[in-house]
Amino acid sequence: MATLTVFTPAYNRAHTLSRTYESLKRQSCKDFVWLIVDDGSQDNTAELVKKWQKQKNGFEIRYVYKKNGGMHTAHNVAYEKIDTELNVCIDSDDCMADEAVKKILDIWKEVKEQGYAGLIGLDADFEGNIIGNGFDEKLKETTLMGYYASGGSGDKKLVYRTDVIKQYPPYPVFEGERYVALAYKYRLIDQDYKLAVLNEVLCNVEYQADGSSGTMWKQYLLYPKGFAFWRKICMQYPVSKKRLIIDCIHYCSSSQIAKDKHYIKKSPKKLLTLLCVPLGYALTKYVNNKVAKM
């Protein structure tokens, strides 16, 4: 059995998925499985994967098709299927950095007995520029939220132990909605485990105009229950007083958009939520204006 699963949620990404595949073929260490979770694609993703499965590439390719439900539901399916010791998500428009698998498995051999949930590494763009901040050379371990709370920024690549990721509840599914923050699971894991720092680029990323990052304002209006759920989790496990207030304002706004009449009662910080109600309405107005200008 392989040690690592590289899993890739894909939705109509046949035009970019090939470069993900090519980046995996370039890995010198082939001790991994590639799991593609097709989130209801209507392009030729399935045909492409079938062709690749017949090629001699040095690693197993698994393919699972599911009804479209959003990135978080694809992650749920992936975590159900993964049976390797470690897993990492490489998106369908990204590339695994050269030698990334070897770097992951080499450091994991050194730290696996120290009780970490996994590893945290770097993302870079296709020109090699680090996304956000790098890691301080003295930083050997951290939680994800601890990293950001101490001034870190930018997306980071997370490699988790599969037994750890499966300890926590799946991402919830709200009828008619297709978004829940992936950080939900990571925030829960942060309460119990730390991550070993791997100060290496593990993934080269390119943000698509029609991707999750590029359409976030619209998603805020389309999927308010998912956003309210995430903000409630953030309020339960705050990283700072300032961030708690910001999350509470967002919770109010999303709950108001969702027309949830009982959101103050459901809040883990009821008094603060009551105080933030008018700011929630102001944020909703701001978001509506942003979307109207798109």
PDB file of C-alpha atoms in Angstrom:
ATOM      1  CA  MET A   1       0.000   0.000   0.000  1.00  0.00           C
ATOM      2  CA  ALA A   2       1.192   3.522  -0.788  1.00  0.00           C
ATOM      3  CA  THR A   3       1.989   5.951   2.037  1.00  0.00           C
ATOM      4  CA  LEU A   4       0.376   9.076   0.606  1.00  0.00           C
ATOM      5  CA  THR A   5      -2.879   9.854  -1.208  1.00  0.00           C
ATOM      6  CA  VAL A   6      -2.877  12.943  -3.391  1.00  0.00           C
ATOM      7  CA  PHE A   7      -6.551  13.757  -3.847  1.00  0.00           C
ATOM      8  CA  THR A   8      -7.993  16.185  -6.362  1.00  0.00           C
ATOM      9  CA  PRO A   9     -11.595  17.438  -6.327  1.00  0.00           C
ATOM     10  CA  ALA A  10     -12.541  18.345  -9.893  1.00  0.00           C
ATOM     11  CA  TYR A  11     -15.489  20.134 -11.435  1.00  0.00           C
ATOM     12  CA  ASN A  12     -15.275  20.849 -15.183  1.00  0.00           C
ATOM     13  CA  ARG A  13     -11.499  21.162 -15.023  1.00  0.00           C
ATOM     14  CA  ALA A  14     -10.452  18.870 -17.888  1.00  0.00           C
ATOM     15  CA  HIS A  15      -8.617  21.850 -19.398  1.00  0.00           C
ATOM     16  CA  THR A  16      -6.345  22.206 -16.334  1.00  0.00           C
ATOM     17  CA  LEU A  17      -6.327  18.703 -14.828  1.00  0.00           C
ATOM     18  CA  SER A  18      -3.722  17.552 -17.352  1.00  0.00           C
ATOM     19  CA  ARG A  19      -1.053  19.730 -15.794  1.00  0.00           C
ATOM     20  CA  THR A  20      -1.847  18.286 -12.373  1.00  0.00           C
ATOM     21  CA  TYR A  21      -1.339  14.844 -13.876  1.00  0.00           C
ATOM     22  CA  GLU A  22       1.938  15.846 -15.538  1.00  0.00           C
ATOM     23  CA  SER A  23       3.246  17.232 -12.236  1.00  0.00           C
ATOM     24  CA  LEU A  24       2.548  13.892 -10.565  1.00  0.00           C
ATOM     25  CA  LYS A  25       4.292  12.003 -13.361  1.00  0.00           C
ATOM     26  CA  ARG A  26       7.387  14.144 -12.713  1.00  0.00           C
ATOM     27  CA  GLN A  27       7.649  13.044  -9.076  1.00  0.00           C
ATOM     28  CA  SER A  28      10.787  10.998  -8.484  1.00  0.00           C
ATOM     29  CA  CYS A  29       9.083   9.229  -5.564  1.00  0.00           C
ATOM     30  CA  LYS A  30       5.985   7.349  -6.659  1.00  0.00           C
ATOM     31  CA  ASP A  31       4.900   6.171  -3.185  1.00  0.00           C
ATOM     32  CA  PHE A  32       1.436   7.681  -3.608  1.00  0.00           C
ATOM     33  CA  VAL A  33      -2.041   7.131  -5.006  1.00  0.00           C
ATOM     34  CA  TRP A  34      -3.849   9.797  -7.021  1.00  0.00           C
ATOM     35  CA  LEU A  35      -7.556  10.004  -6.157  1.00  0.00           C
ATOM     36  CA  ILE A  36      -9.726  12.179  -8.395  1.00  0.00           C
ATOM     37  CA  VAL A  37     -13.150  13.023  -6.969  1.00  0.00           C
ATOM     38  CA  ASP A  38     -15.251  14.237  -9.880  1.00  0.00           C
ATOM     39  CA  ASP A  39     -17.869  16.591  -8.440  1.00  0.00           C
ATOM     40  CA  GLY A  40     -20.412  16.162 -11.223  1.00  0.00           C
ATOM     41  CA  SER A  41     -18.314  17.393 -14.159  1.00  0.00           C
ATOM     42  CA  GLN A  42     -20.041  17.765 -17.528  1.00  0.00           C
ATOM     43  CA  ASP A  43     -16.847  17.971 -19.589  1.00  0.00           C
ATOM     44  CA  ASN A  44     -14.518  15.138 -20.631  1.00  0.00           C
ATOM     45  CA  THR A  45     -12.874  14.655 -17.235  1.00  0.00           C
ATOM     46  CA  ALA A  46     -13.961  11.002 -16.997  1.00  0.00           C
ATOM     47  CA  GLU A  47     -12.568  10.157 -20.445  1.00  0.00           C
ATOM     48  CA  LEU A  48      -9.239  11.813 -19.645  1.00  0.00           C
ATOM     49  CA  VAL A  49      -8.845   9.886 -16.406  1.00  0.00           C
ATOM     50  CA  LYS A  50      -9.708   6.568 -18.072  1.00  0.00           C
ATOM     51  CA  LYS A  51      -6.961   7.212 -20.611  1.00  0.00           C
ATOM     52  CA  TRP A  52      -4.432   8.015 -17.876  1.00  0.00           C
ATOM     53  CA  GLN A  53      -5.365   4.907 -15.901  1.00  0.00           C
ATOM     54  CA  LYS A  54      -4.201   2.787 -18.845  1.00  0.00           C
ATOM     55  CA  GLN A  55      -0.795   4.469 -19.012  1.00  0.00           C
ATOM     56  CA  LYS A  56       2.346   3.296 -17.214  1.00  0.00           C
ATOM     57  CA  ASN A  57       3.009   6.202 -14.887  1.00  0.00           C
ATOM     58  CA  GLY A  58       4.306   4.498 -11.736  1.00  0.00           C
ATOM     59  CA  PHE A  59       1.351   5.244  -9.463  1.00  0.00           C
ATOM     60  CA  GLU A  60      -2.262   4.123  -9.070  1.00  0.00           C
ATOM     61  CA  ILE A  61      -5.048   6.429 -10.251  1.00  0.00           C
ATOM     62  CA  ARG A  62      -8.442   6.095  -8.602  1.00  0.00           C
ATOM     63  CA  TYR A  63     -11.555   7.870  -9.879  1.00  0.00           C
ATOM     64  CA  VAL A  64     -14.834   8.532  -8.074  1.00  0.00           C
ATOM     65  CA  TYR A  65     -17.810  10.331  -9.624  1.00  0.00           C
ATOM     66  CA  LYS A  66     -20.407  12.067  -7.461  1.00  0.00           C
ATOM     67  CA  LYS A  67     -23.326  14.425  -7.906  1.00  0.00           C
ATOM     68  CA  ASN A  68     -22.242  18.065  -7.825  1.00  0.00           C
ATOM     69  CA  GLY A  69     -22.345  19.384  -4.291  1.00  0.00           C
ATOM     70  CA  GLY A  70     -19.373  21.697  -3.855  1.00  0.00           C
ATOM     71  CA  MET A  71     -15.762  21.378  -2.813  1.00  0.00           C
ATOM     72  CA  HIS A  72     -16.495  20.376   0.781  1.00  0.00           C
ATOM     73  CA  THR A  73     -18.655  17.414  -0.299  1.00  0.00           C
ATOM     74  CA  ALA A  74     -15.851  16.228  -2.586  1.00  0.00           C
ATOM     75  CA  HIS A  75     -13.534  16.340   0.429  1.00  0.00           C
ATOM     76  CA  ASN A  76     -16.053  14.282   2.407  1.00  0.00           C
ATOM     77  CA  VAL A  77     -16.011  11.601  -0.292  1.00  0.00           C
ATOM     78  CA  ALA A  78     -12.226  11.692  -0.504  1.00  0.00           C
ATOM     79  CA  TYR A  79     -11.818  11.167   3.249  1.00  0.00           C
ATOM     80  CA  GLU A  80     -14.228   8.213   3.077  1.00  0.00           C
ATOM     81  CA  LYS A  81     -12.152   6.571   0.336  1.00  0.00           C
ATOM     82  CA  ILE A  82      -8.571   7.306   1.442  1.00  0.00           C
ATOM     83  CA  ASP A  83      -6.792   4.345   3.023  1.00  0.00           C
ATOM     84  CA  THR A  84      -3.172   5.550   3.090  1.00  0.00           C
ATOM     85  CA  GLU A  85      -1.282   6.892   6.096  1.00  0.00           C
ATOM     86  CA  LEU A  86      -1.139  10.480   4.775  1.00  0.00           C
ATOM     87  CA  ASN A  87      -3.199  12.614   2.428  1.00  0.00           C
ATOM     88  CA  VAL A  88      -2.848  15.975   0.696  1.00  0.00           C
ATOM     89  CA  CYS A  89      -5.201  17.904  -1.568  1.00  0.00           C
ATOM     90  CA  ILE A  90      -3.856  19.247  -4.853  1.00  0.00           C
ATOM     91  CA  ASP A  91      -6.561  21.201  -6.651  1.00  0.00           C
ATOM     92  CA  SER A  92      -7.463  20.494 -10.268  1.00  0.00           C
ATOM     93  CA  ASP A  93      -5.887  23.721 -11.527  1.00  0.00           C
ATOM     94  CA  ASP A  94      -2.656  23.331  -9.529  1.00  0.00           C
ATOM     95  CA  CYS A  95       0.574  21.358  -9.830  1.00  0.00           C
ATOM     96  CA  MET A  96       2.428  19.340  -7.249  1.00  0.00           C
ATOM     97  CA  ALA A  97       5.853  20.906  -6.946  1.00  0.00           C
ATOM     98  CA  ASP A  98       8.780  18.873  -8.243  1.00  0.00           C
ATOM     99  CA  GLU A  99      10.119  16.461  -5.593  1.00  0.00           C
ATOM    100  CA  ALA A 100       7.230  17.360  -3.237  1.00  0.00           C
ATOM    101  CA  VAL A 101       6.270  13.735  -2.535  1.00  0.00           C
ATOM    102  CA  LYS A 102       9.852  12.856  -1.608  1.00  0.00           C
ATOM    103  CA  LYS A 103      10.132  15.913   0.659  1.00  0.00           C
ATOM    104  CA  ILE A 104       6.875  15.042   2.404  1.00  0.00           C
ATOM    105  CA  LEU A 105       7.796  11.420   3.043  1.00  0.00           C
ATOM    106  CA  ASP A 106      11.383  12.191   4.064  1.00  0.00           C
ATOM    107  CA  ILE A 107      10.378  14.624   6.817  1.00  0.00           C
ATOM    108  CA  TRP A 108       7.477  12.435   7.860  1.00  0.00           C
ATOM    109  CA  LYS A 109       9.885   9.609   8.642  1.00  0.00           C
ATOM    110  CA  GLU A 110      11.678  12.004  11.002  1.00  0.00           C
ATOM    111  CA  VAL A 111       8.628  13.362  12.862  1.00  0.00           C
ATOM    112  CA  LYS A 112       5.876  10.725  12.625  1.00  0.00           C
ATOM    113  CA  GLU A 113       6.465   9.441  16.166  1.00  0.00           C
ATOM    114  CA  GLN A 114       6.091  12.921  17.687  1.00  0.00           C
ATOM    115  CA  GLY A 115       2.296  13.034  17.661  1.00  0.00           C
ATOM    116  CA  TYR A 116       1.735  15.589  14.915  1.00  0.00           C
ATOM    117  CA  ALA A 117      -1.493  15.735  12.898  1.00  0.00           C
ATOM    118  CA  GLY A 118       0.661  16.078   9.808  1.00  0.00           C
ATOM    119  CA  LEU A 119       2.707  18.709   8.010  1.00  0.00           C
ATOM    120  CA  ILE A 120       2.265  22.294   6.862  1.00  0.00           C
ATOM    121  CA  GLY A 121       4.192  23.388   3.762  1.00  0.00           C
ATOM    122  CA  LEU A 122       4.230  26.262   1.301  1.00  0.00           C
ATOM    123  CA  ASP A 123       2.271  27.165  -1.811  1.00  0.00           C
ATOM    124  CA  ALA A 124       3.868  29.192  -4.616  1.00  0.00           C
ATOM    125  CA  ASP A 125       2.646  30.568  -7.927  1.00  0.00           C
ATOM    126  CA  PHE A 126       3.832  29.158 -11.244  1.00  0.00           C
ATOM    127  CA  GLU A 127       6.825  31.537 -11.203  1.00  0.00           C
ATOM    128  CA  GLY A 128       7.940  30.226  -7.799  1.00  0.00           C
ATOM    129  CA  ASN A 129       6.825  33.208  -5.708  1.00  0.00           C
ATOM    130  CA  ILE A 130       5.636  32.164  -2.244  1.00  0.00           C
ATOM    131  CA  ILE A 131       1.933  32.785  -1.627  1.00  0.00           C
ATOM    132  CA  GLY A 132       1.735  35.127   1.365  1.00  0.00           C
ATOM    133  CA  ASN A 133       4.472  34.717   3.967  1.00  0.00           C
ATOM    134  CA  GLY A 134       7.015  31.950   4.246  1.00  0.00           C
ATOM    135  CA  PHE A 135       7.958  30.330   7.548  1.00  0.00           C
ATOM    136  CA  ASP A 136      10.482  31.670  10.007  1.00  0.00           C
ATOM    137  CA  GLU A 137      13.511  29.375   9.945  1.00  0.00           C
ATOM    138  CA  LYS A 138      13.120  28.818  13.698  1.00  0.00           C
ATOM    139  CA  LEU A 139       9.505  27.667  13.391  1.00  0.00           C
ATOM    140  CA  LYS A 140       9.415  23.880  13.701  1.00  0.00           C
ATOM    141  CA  GLU A 141       5.779  23.304  14.671  1.00  0.00           C
ATOM    142  CA  THR A 142       2.523  25.236  14.674  1.00  0.00           C
ATOM    143  CA  THR A 143      -1.217  24.991  14.358  1.00  0.00           C
ATOM    144  CA  LEU A 144      -2.779  26.419  11.204  1.00  0.00           C
ATOM    145  CA  MET A 145      -4.677  29.142  13.055  1.00  0.00           C
ATOM    146  CA  GLY A 146      -1.688  29.784  15.298  1.00  0.00           C
ATOM    147  CA  TYR A 147       0.384  30.510  12.212  1.00  0.00           C
ATOM    148  CA  TYR A 148      -2.095  33.087  10.945  1.00  0.00           C
ATOM    149  CA  ALA A 149      -2.644  34.581  14.419  1.00  0.00           C
ATOM    150  CA  SER A 150       1.108  35.242  14.675  1.00  0.00           C
ATOM    151  CA  GLY A 151       1.149  37.244  11.436  1.00  0.00           C
ATOM    152  CA  GLY A 152       1.327  34.545   8.771  1.00  0.00           C
ATOM    153  CA  SER A 153      -0.555  34.965   5.513  1.00  0.00           C
ATOM    154  CA  GLY A 154      -1.389  33.197   2.268  1.00  0.00           C
ATOM    155  CA  ASP A 155      -2.618  29.697   1.481  1.00  0.00           C
ATOM    156  CA  LYS A 156      -0.510  26.876   2.851  1.00  0.00           C
ATOM    157  CA  LYS A 157      -0.354  23.231   1.823  1.00  0.00           C
ATOM    158  CA  LEU A 158      -1.604  20.823   4.484  1.00  0.00           C
ATOM    159  CA  VAL A 159      -0.644  17.158   4.682  1.00  0.00           C
ATOM    160  CA  TYR A 160      -2.726  15.303   7.249  1.00  0.00           C
ATOM    161  CA  ARG A 161      -2.590  11.893   8.848  1.00  0.00           C
ATOM    162  CA  THR A 162      -5.620  10.050   7.554  1.00  0.00           C
ATOM    163  CA  ASP A 163      -6.456   8.578  10.954  1.00  0.00           C
ATOM    164  CA  VAL A 164      -6.540  12.106  12.400  1.00  0.00           C
ATOM    165  CA  ILE A 165      -8.683  13.680   9.670  1.00  0.00           C
ATOM    166  CA  LYS A 166     -11.214  10.849  10.057  1.00  0.00           C
ATOM    167  CA  GLN A 167     -11.599  11.509  13.796  1.00  0.00           C
ATOM    168  CA  TYR A 168     -13.601  14.664  13.113  1.00  0.00           C
ATOM    169  CA  PRO A 169     -17.139  15.134  11.721  1.00  0.00           C
ATOM    170  CA  PRO A 170     -17.620  15.451   7.966  1.00  0.00           C
ATOM    171  CA  TYR A 171     -18.416  18.815   6.451  1.00  0.00           C
ATOM    172  CA  PRO A 172     -22.134  19.518   6.885  1.00  0.00           C
ATOM    173  CA  VAL A 173     -24.375  19.756   3.834  1.00  0.00           C
ATOM    174  CA  PHE A 174     -27.071  22.427   3.681  1.00  0.00           C
ATOM    175  CA  GLU A 175     -29.912  21.869   1.227  1.00  0.00           C
ATOM    176  CA  GLY A 176     -29.546  24.061  -1.847  1.00  0.00           C
ATOM    177  CA  GLU A 177     -26.052  25.219  -0.874  1.00  0.00           C
ATOM    178  CA  ARG A 178     -22.599  24.188  -2.101  1.00  0.00           C
ATOM    179  CA  TYR A 179     -20.131  25.867   0.235  1.00  0.00           C
ATOM    180  CA  VAL A 180     -18.696  25.198   3.673  1.00  0.00           C
ATOM    181  CA  ALA A 181     -15.210  26.429   4.537  1.00  0.00           C
ATOM    182  CA  LEU A 182     -12.644  23.633   4.337  1.00  0.00           C
ATOM    183  CA  ALA A 183     -10.972  25.229   7.351  1.00  0.00           C
ATOM    184  CA  TYR A 184     -13.803  23.843   9.506  1.00  0.00           C
ATOM    185  CA  LYS A 185     -12.021  20.521   9.963  1.00  0.00           C
ATOM    186  CA  TYR A 186      -8.637  22.189  10.282  1.00  0.00           C
ATOM    187  CA  ARG A 187      -9.897  24.449  13.094  1.00  0.00           C
ATOM    188  CA  LEU A 188     -11.156  21.420  15.015  1.00  0.00           C
ATOM    189  CA  ILE A 189      -7.866  19.563  14.536  1.00  0.00           C
ATOM    190  CA  ASP A 190      -5.987  22.632  15.782  1.00  0.00           C
ATOM    191  CA  GLN A 191      -7.605  22.178  19.184  1.00  0.00           C
ATOM    192  CA  ASP A 192      -5.935  18.790  19.670  1.00  0.00           C
ATOM    193  CA  TYR A 193      -2.831  18.606  17.476  1.00  0.00           C
ATOM    194  CA  LYS A 194       0.047  20.590  16.025  1.00  0.00           C
ATOM    195  CA  LEU A 195       1.581  20.379  12.555  1.00  0.00           C
ATOM    196  CA  ALA A 196       5.269  19.896  11.812  1.00  0.00           C
ATOM    197  CA  VAL A 197       6.612  22.697   9.614  1.00  0.00           C
ATOM    198  CA  LEU A 198       8.055  21.771   6.224  1.00  0.00           C
ATOM    199  CA  ASN A 199       9.669  24.931   4.877  1.00  0.00           C
ATOM    200  CA  GLU A 200       9.423  23.805   1.248  1.00  0.00           C
ATOM    201  CA  VAL A 201       7.106  24.554  -1.661  1.00  0.00           C
ATOM    202  CA  LEU A 202       4.765  21.603  -2.103  1.00  0.00           C
ATOM    203  CA  CYS A 203       2.310  23.040  -4.604  1.00  0.00           C
ATOM    204  CA  ASN A 204       2.270  25.576  -7.435  1.00  0.00           C
ATOM    205  CA  VAL A 205      -1.090  27.307  -7.656  1.00  0.00           C
ATOM    206  CA  GLU A 206      -3.056  29.379 -10.131  1.00  0.00           C
ATOM    207  CA  TYR A 207      -6.286  31.009  -9.028  1.00  0.00           C
ATOM    208  CA  GLN A 208      -9.040  30.714 -11.655  1.00  0.00           C
ATOM    209  CA  ALA A 209     -11.487  33.553 -12.322  1.00  0.00           C
ATOM    210  CA  ASP A 210     -14.373  31.099 -11.922  1.00  0.00           C
ATOM    211  CA  GLY A 211     -12.836  29.330  -8.936  1.00  0.00           C
ATOM    212  CA  SER A 212     -13.883  29.546  -5.301  1.00  0.00           C
ATOM    213  CA  SER A 213     -11.534  32.441  -4.481  1.00  0.00           C
ATOM    214  CA  GLY A 214     -12.583  34.486  -7.504  1.00  0.00           C
ATOM    215  CA  THR A 215     -16.317  34.164  -6.814  1.00  0.00           C
ATOM    216  CA  MET A 216     -16.309  34.499  -3.003  1.00  0.00           C
ATOM    217  CA  TRP A 217     -18.558  37.582  -2.826  1.00  0.00           C
ATOM    218  CA  LYS A 218     -21.265  35.865  -4.862  1.00  0.00           C
ATOM    219  CA  GLN A 219     -20.936  32.710  -2.795  1.00  0.00           C
ATOM    220  CA  TYR A 220     -21.478  34.780   0.325  1.00  0.00           C
ATOM    221  CA  LEU A 221     -24.983  35.581  -0.925  1.00  0.00           C
ATOM    222  CA  LEU A 222     -25.689  32.182  -2.476  1.00  0.00           C
ATOM    223  CA  TYR A 223     -24.655  30.002   0.468  1.00  0.00           C
ATOM    224  CA  PRO A 224     -25.392  31.937   3.674  1.00  0.00           C
ATOM    225  CA  LYS A 225     -26.124  28.884   5.841  1.00  0.00           C
ATOM    226  CA  GLY A 226     -22.683  27.462   5.094  1.00  0.00           C
ATOM    227  CA  PHE A 227     -21.007  30.763   5.866  1.00  0.00           C
ATOM    228  CA  ALA A 228     -23.002  31.234   9.090  1.00  0.00           C
ATOM    229  CA  PHE A 229     -22.030  27.723  10.201  1.00  0.00           C
ATOM    230  CA  TRP A 230     -18.336  28.473   9.652  1.00  0.00           C
ATOM    231  CA  ARG A 231     -18.497  31.794  11.524  1.00  0.00           C
ATOM    232  CA  LYS A 232     -20.168  30.081  14.456  1.00  0.00           C
ATOM    233  CA  ILE A 233     -17.298  27.588  14.602  1.00  0.00           C
ATOM    234  CA  CYS A 234     -14.823  30.500  14.529  1.00  0.00           C
ATOM    235  CA  MET A 235     -16.659  32.100  17.448  1.00  0.00           C
ATOM    236  CA  GLN A 236     -16.455  28.858  19.408  1.00  0.00           C
ATOM    237  CA  TYR A 237     -12.682  28.694  18.871  1.00  0.00           C
ATOM    238  CA  PRO A 238     -11.542  32.337  18.533  1.00  0.00           C
ATOM    239  CA  VAL A 239      -7.937  33.178  17.742  1.00  0.00           C
ATOM    240  CA  SER A 240      -8.145  36.762  19.071  1.00  0.00           C
ATOM    241  CA  LYS A 241     -10.664  39.252  20.455  1.00  0.00           C
ATOM    242  CA  LYS A 242     -10.528  41.307  17.255  1.00  0.00           C
ATOM    243  CA  ARG A 243     -11.110  38.251  15.091  1.00  0.00           C
ATOM    244  CA  LEU A 244     -13.999  37.172  17.361  1.00  0.00           C
ATOM    245  CA  ILE A 245     -15.805  40.466  16.706  1.00  0.00           C
ATOM    246  CA  ILE A 246     -15.205  40.232  12.945  1.00  0.00           C
ATOM    247  CA  ASP A 247     -16.506  36.661  12.862  1.00  0.00           C
ATOM    248  CA  CYS A 248     -19.550  37.665  14.898  1.00  0.00           C
ATOM    249  CA  ILE A 249     -20.404  40.456  12.433  1.00  0.00           C
ATOM    250  CA  HIS A 250     -20.091  37.982   9.568  1.00  0.00           C
ATOM    251  CA  TYR A 251     -22.234  35.477  11.471  1.00  0.00           C
ATOM    252  CA  CYS A 252     -24.958  38.087  11.868  1.00  0.00           C
ATOM    253  CA  SER A 253     -24.807  39.044   8.198  1.00  0.00           C
ATOM    254  CA  SER A 254     -24.929  35.475   6.877  1.00  0.00           C
ATOM    255  CA  SER A 255     -27.703  34.531   9.276  1.00  0.00           C
ATOM    256  CA  GLN A 256     -29.717  37.558   8.202  1.00  0.00           C
ATOM    257  CA  ILE A 257     -29.251  36.656   4.519  1.00  0.00           C
ATOM    258  CA  ALA A 258     -30.357  33.096   5.336  1.00  0.00           C
ATOM    259  CA  LYS A 259     -33.430  34.555   7.083  1.00  0.00           C
ATOM    260  CA  ASP A 260     -32.645  32.641  10.264  1.00  0.00           C
ATOM    261  CA  LYS A 261     -34.865  34.260  12.913  1.00  0.00           C
ATOM    262  CA  HIS A 262     -33.177  32.393  15.757  1.00  0.00           C
ATOM    263  CA  TYR A 263     -29.511  33.129  15.062  1.00  0.00           C
ATOM    264  CA  ILE A 264     -28.973  35.120  18.275  1.00  0.00           C
ATOM    265  CA  LYS A 265     -30.275  32.207  20.330  1.00  0.00           C
ATOM    266  CA  LYS A 266     -28.057  29.772  18.383  1.00  0.00           C
ATOM    267  CA  SER A 267     -24.920  31.882  18.792  1.00  0.00           C
ATOM    268  CA  PRO A 268     -22.130  30.732  21.135  1.00  0.00           C
ATOM    269  CA  LYS A 269     -21.648  34.439  22.024  1.00  0.00           C
ATOM    270  CA  LYS A 270     -25.195  35.720  22.466  1.00  0.00           C
ATOM    271  CA  LEU A 271     -24.526  39.148  23.979  1.00  0.00           C
ATOM    272  CA  LEU A 272     -21.823  39.982  21.438  1.00  0.00           C
ATOM    273  CA  THR A 273     -24.122  38.802  18.647  1.00  0.00           C
ATOM    274  CA  LEU A 274     -26.904  41.083  19.862  1.00  0.00           C
ATOM    275  CA  LEU A 275     -24.507  44.028  19.795  1.00  0.00           C
ATOM    276  CA  CYS A 276     -23.302  43.115  16.289  1.00  0.00           C
ATOM    277  CA  VAL A 277     -26.773  42.892  14.685  1.00  0.00           C
ATOM    278  CA  PRO A 278     -26.691  46.382  13.084  1.00  0.00           C
ATOM    279  CA  LEU A 279     -23.116  45.827  11.862  1.00  0.00           C
ATOM    280  CA  GLY A 280     -24.307  42.617  10.252  1.00  0.00           C
ATOM    281  CA  TYR A 281     -26.901  44.525   8.245  1.00  0.00           C
ATOM    282  CA  ALA A 282     -24.223  47.018   7.204  1.00  0.00           C
ATOM    283  CA  LEU A 283     -21.964  44.191   6.015  1.00  0.00           C
ATOM    284  CA  THR A 284     -24.826  42.644   4.034  1.00  0.00           C
ATOM    285  CA  LYS A 285     -25.383  45.967   2.272  1.00  0.00           C
ATOM    286  CA  TYR A 286     -21.662  46.178   1.477  1.00  0.00           C
ATOM    287  CA  VAL A 287     -21.613  42.646   0.033  1.00  0.00           C
ATOM    288  CA  ASN A 288     -24.700  43.329  -2.084  1.00  0.00           C
ATOM    289  CA  ASN A 289     -23.021  46.440  -3.502  1.00  0.00           C
ATOM    290  CA  LYS A 290     -19.844  44.479  -4.300  1.00  0.00           C
ATOM    291  CA  VAL A 291     -21.781  41.783  -6.147  1.00  0.00           C
ATOM    292  CA  ALA A 292     -23.878  44.365  -8.036  1.00  0.00           C
ATOM    293  CA  LYS A 293     -20.667  45.900  -9.447  1.00  0.00           C
ATOM    294  CA  MET A 294     -19.327  42.573 -10.745  1.00  0.00           C
TER     295      MET A 294
END
